[in-house]
Short mmCIF file of C-alpha atoms in Angstrom, two decimals:
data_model
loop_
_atom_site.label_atom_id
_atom_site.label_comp_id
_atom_site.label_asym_id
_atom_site.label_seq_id
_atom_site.Cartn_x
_atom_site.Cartn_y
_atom_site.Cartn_z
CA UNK X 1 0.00 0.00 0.00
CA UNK X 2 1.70 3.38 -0.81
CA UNK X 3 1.73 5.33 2.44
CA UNK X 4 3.92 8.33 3.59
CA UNK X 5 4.48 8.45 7.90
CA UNK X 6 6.14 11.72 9.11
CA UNK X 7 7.02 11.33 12.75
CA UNK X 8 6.91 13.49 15.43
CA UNK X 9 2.96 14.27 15.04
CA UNK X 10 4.29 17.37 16.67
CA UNK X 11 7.18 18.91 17.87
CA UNK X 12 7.56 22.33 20.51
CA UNK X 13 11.18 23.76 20.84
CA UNK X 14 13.08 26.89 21.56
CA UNK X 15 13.70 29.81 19.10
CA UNK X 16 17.29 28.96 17.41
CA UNK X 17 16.94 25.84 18.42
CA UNK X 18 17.43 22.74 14.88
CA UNK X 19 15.25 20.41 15.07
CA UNK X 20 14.83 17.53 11.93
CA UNK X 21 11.54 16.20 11.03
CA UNK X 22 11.11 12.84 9.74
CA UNK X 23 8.96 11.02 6.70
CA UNK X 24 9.24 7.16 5.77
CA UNK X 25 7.42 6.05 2.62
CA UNK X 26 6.24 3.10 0.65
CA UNK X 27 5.55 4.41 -2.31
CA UNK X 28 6.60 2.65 -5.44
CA UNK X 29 7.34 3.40 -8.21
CA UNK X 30 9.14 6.61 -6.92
CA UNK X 31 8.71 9.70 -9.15
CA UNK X 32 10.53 12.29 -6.60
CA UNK X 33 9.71 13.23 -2.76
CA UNK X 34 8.42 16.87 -1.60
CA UNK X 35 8.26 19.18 1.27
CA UNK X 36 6.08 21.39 2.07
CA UNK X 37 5.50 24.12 4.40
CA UNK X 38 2.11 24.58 6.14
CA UNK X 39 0.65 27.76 7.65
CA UNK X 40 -1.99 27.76 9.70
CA UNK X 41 -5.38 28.47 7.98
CA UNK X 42 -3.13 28.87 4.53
CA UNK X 43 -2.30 26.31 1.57
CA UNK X 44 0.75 24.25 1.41
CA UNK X 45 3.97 25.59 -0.39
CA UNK X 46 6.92 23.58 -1.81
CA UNK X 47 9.81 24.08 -0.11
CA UNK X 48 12.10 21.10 -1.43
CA UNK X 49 11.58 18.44 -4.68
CA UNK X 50 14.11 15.81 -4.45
CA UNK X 51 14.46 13.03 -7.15
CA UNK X 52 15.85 9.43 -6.91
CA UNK X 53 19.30 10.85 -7.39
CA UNK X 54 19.32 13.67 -5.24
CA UNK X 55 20.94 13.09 -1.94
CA UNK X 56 20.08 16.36 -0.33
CA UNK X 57 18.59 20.02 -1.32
CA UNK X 58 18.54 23.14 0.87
CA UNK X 59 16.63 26.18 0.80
CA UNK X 60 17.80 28.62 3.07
CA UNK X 61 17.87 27.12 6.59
CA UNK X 62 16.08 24.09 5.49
CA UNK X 63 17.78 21.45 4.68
CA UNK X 64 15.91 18.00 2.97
CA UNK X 65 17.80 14.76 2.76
CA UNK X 66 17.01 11.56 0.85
CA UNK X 67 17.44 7.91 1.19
CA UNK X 68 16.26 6.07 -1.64
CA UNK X 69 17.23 2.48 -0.47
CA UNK X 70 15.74 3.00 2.66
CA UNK X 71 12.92 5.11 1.35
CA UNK X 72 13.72 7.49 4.22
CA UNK X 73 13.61 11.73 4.15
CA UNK X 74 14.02 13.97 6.50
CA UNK X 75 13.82 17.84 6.71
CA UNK X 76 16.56 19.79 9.25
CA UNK X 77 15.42 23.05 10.38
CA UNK X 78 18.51 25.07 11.45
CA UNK X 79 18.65 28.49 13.84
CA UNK X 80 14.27 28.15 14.27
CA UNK X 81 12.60 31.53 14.00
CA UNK X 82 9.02 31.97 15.11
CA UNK X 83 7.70 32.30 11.53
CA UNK X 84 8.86 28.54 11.36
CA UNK X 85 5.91 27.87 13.43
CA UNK X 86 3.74 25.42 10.92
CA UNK X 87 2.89 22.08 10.05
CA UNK X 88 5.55 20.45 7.51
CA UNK X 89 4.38 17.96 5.53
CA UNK X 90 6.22 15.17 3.27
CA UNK X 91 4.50 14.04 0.01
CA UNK X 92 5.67 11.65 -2.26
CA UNK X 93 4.94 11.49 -6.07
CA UNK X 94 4.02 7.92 -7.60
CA UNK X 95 5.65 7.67 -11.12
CA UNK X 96 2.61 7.02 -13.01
CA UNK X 97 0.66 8.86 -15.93
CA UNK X 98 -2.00 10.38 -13.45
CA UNK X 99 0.41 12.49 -11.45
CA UNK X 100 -0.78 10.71 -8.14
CA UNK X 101 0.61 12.63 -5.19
CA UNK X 102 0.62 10.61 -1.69
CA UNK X 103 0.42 12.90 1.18
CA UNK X 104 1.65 12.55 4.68
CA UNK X 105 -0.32 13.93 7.59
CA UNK X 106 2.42 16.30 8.72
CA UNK X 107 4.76 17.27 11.65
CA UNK X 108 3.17 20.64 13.62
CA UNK X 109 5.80 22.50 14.54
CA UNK X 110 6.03 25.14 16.99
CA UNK X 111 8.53 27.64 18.06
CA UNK X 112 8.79 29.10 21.16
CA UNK X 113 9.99 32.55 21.91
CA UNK G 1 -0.27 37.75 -10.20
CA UNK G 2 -3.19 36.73 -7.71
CA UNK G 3 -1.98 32.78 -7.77
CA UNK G 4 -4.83 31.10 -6.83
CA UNK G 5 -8.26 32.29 -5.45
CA UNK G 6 -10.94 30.43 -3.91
CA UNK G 7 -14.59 31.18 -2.31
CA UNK G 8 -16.25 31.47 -0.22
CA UNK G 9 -13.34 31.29 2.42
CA UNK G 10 -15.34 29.65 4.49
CA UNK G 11 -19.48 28.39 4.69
CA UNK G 12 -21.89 26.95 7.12
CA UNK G 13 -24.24 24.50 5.00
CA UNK G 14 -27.15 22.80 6.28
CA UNK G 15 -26.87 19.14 5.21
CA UNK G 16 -28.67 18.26 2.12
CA UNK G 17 -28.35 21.44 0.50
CA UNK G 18 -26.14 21.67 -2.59
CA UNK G 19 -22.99 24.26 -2.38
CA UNK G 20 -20.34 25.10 -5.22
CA UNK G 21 -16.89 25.81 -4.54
CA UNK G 22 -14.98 28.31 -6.51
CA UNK G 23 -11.49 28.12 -8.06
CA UNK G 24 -9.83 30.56 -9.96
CA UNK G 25 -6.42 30.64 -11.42
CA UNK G 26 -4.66 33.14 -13.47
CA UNK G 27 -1.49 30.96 -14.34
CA UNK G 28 -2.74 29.42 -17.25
CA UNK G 29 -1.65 26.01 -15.60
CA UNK G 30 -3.32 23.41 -17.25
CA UNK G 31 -3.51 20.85 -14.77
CA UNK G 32 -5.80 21.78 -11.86
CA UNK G 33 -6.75 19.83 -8.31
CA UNK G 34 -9.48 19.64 -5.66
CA UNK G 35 -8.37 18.01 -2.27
CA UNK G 36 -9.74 18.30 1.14
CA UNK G 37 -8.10 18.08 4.60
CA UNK G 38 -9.07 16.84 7.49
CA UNK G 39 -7.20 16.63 10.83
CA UNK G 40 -4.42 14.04 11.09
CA UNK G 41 -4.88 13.37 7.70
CA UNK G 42 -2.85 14.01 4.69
CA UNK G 43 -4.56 15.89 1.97
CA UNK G 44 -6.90 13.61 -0.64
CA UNK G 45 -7.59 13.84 -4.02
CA UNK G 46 -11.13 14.59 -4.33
CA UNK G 47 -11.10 15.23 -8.58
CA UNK G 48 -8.47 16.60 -10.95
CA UNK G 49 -8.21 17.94 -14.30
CA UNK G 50 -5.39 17.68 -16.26
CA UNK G 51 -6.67 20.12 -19.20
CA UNK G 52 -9.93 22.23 -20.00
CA UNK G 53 -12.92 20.19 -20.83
CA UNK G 54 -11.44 16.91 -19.01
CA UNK G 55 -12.08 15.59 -15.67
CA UNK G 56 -10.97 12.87 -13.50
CA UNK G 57 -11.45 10.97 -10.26
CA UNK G 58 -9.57 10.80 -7.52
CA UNK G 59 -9.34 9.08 -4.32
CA UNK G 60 -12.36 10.55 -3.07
CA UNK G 61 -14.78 11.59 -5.22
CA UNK G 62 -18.25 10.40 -4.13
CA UNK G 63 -20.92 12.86 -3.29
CA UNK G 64 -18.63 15.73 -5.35
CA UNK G 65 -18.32 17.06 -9.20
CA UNK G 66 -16.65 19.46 -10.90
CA UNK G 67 -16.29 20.70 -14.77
CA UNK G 68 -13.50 22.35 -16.20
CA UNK G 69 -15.47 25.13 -18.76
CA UNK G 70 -11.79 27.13 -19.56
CA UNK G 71 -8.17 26.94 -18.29
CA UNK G 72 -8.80 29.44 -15.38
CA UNK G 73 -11.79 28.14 -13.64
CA UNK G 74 -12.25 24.57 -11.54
CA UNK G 75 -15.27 24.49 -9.29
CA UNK G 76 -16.24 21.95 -7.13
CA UNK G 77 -20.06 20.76 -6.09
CA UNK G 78 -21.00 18.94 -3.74
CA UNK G 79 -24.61 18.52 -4.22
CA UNK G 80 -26.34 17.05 -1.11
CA UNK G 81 -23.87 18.03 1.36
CA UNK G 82 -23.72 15.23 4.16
CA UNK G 83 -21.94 16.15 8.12
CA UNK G 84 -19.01 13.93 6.74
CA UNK G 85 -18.08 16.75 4.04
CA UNK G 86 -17.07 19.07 6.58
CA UNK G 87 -13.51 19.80 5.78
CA UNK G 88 -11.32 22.47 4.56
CA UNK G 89 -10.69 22.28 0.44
CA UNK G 90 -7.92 23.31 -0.98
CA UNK G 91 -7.54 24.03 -4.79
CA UNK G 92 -4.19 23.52 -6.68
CA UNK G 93 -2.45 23.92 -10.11
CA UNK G 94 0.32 22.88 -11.40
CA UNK G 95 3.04 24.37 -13.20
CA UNK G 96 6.53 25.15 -13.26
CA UNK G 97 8.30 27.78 -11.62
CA UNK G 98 10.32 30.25 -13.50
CA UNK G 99 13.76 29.03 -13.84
CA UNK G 100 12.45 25.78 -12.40
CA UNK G 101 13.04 22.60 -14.07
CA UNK G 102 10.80 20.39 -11.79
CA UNK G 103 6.71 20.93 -11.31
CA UNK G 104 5.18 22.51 -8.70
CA UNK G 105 1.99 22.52 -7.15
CA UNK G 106 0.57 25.64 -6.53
CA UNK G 107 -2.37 26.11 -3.71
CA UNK G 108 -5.38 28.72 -2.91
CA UNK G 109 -5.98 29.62 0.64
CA UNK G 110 -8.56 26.94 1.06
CA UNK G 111 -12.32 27.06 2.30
CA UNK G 112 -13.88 25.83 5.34
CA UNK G 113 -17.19 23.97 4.98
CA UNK G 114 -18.95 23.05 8.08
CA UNK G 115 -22.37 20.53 7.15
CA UNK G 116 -24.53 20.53 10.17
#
């Protein structure tokens, strides 16, 4: 069954405080693996793509990192700022011809001043 | 560029009664998505449509339609709204950025039905 788990469910910790936020998947076949960033009330927006080959992509203080073989990502948050406060959410794209996207529930985090 | 608009930002429907959703892009993305989110849930494909004048299914689709009249415009209907459609829905496109050599989904702000 193609399923995407992020773990924690949620997360609280300090302003410039790191923290990394996990997603495991069974997806198959693997197109490429997505993060997204979550306001509250808002829609998501990307913040990292990363295909098969791609070990690891930043953008700006985050960090994604892949594992293919183990079908393992993760997303490091470095020096937290308040306006990290969100829920981050891992989605994985199936490689088929209906562009199915499988969505994980996401990791609330939340910073505290 | 407004992105992605949707209305009513949020509704309070009495079940039974029908409701549209509105989606409005000005991207000229052809491919355009309905999912809803509920909470600890990932988001689910309610319908998509990957060009104007075709629909398709998703993972949820039962008790919703949509039609896809022109590239801009995607709404959703639910048309006997049941207590179990309460949700937020979120419309997307897709597209690429600019400069960007992998697609993107793009999303609207979302709308919060309540069916009582």
């Amino acid at each position: 069954k193609n399923q995407v788990e992020q773990s924690p469910q949620s997360l609280i910790i300090l302003e410039g405080k790191n923290c990394t936020l996990q997603c495991n998947y069974t997806v198959s076949p693997f197109s490429n693996l997505r993060w997204y960033k979550q306001d509250t009330g808002r829609g998501p927006v990307s913040l990292t793509i990363m295909t098969f080959s791609e070990n690891t992509k930043s953008n700006g203080r985050y960090t994604a990192t892949l594992d293919a073989d183990t079908k393992q990502s993760s997303l490091h948050i470095t020096a937290s700022q308040l306006s990290d406060s969100a829920s981050y959410i891992c989605v994985v794209r199936r490689m088929d011809s209906n562009y199915q996207l499988i969505w994980g529930a996401g990791t609330k985090l939340i910073i505290k001043p | 560029t407004a992105g992605i608009t949707q209305a009513p930002t949020s509704q309070i429907l009495a079940a039974g009664r029908s409701m549209t959703l509105r989606c409005t892009q000005d991207m000229r993305h052809n491919a355009m998505y309905w999912y809803r989110q509920d909470l600890g849930l990932g988001l689910r494909l309610i319908h998509y449509s990957n060009t104007a004048g075709t629909t398709g299914k998703g993972e949820v689709p039962d008790g919703y339609s949509v039609s896809r009249a022109n590239t801009d415009d995607f709404p959703l209907t639910l048309a006997s709204a049941v207590p179990s459609q309460t949700s937020v829905y979120f419309c997307a496109s897709r597209g690429f950025l600019a400069g960007g050599t992998s697609d993107e989904q793009f999303f609207g702000p979302g709308t919060r039905l309540t069916v009582l």
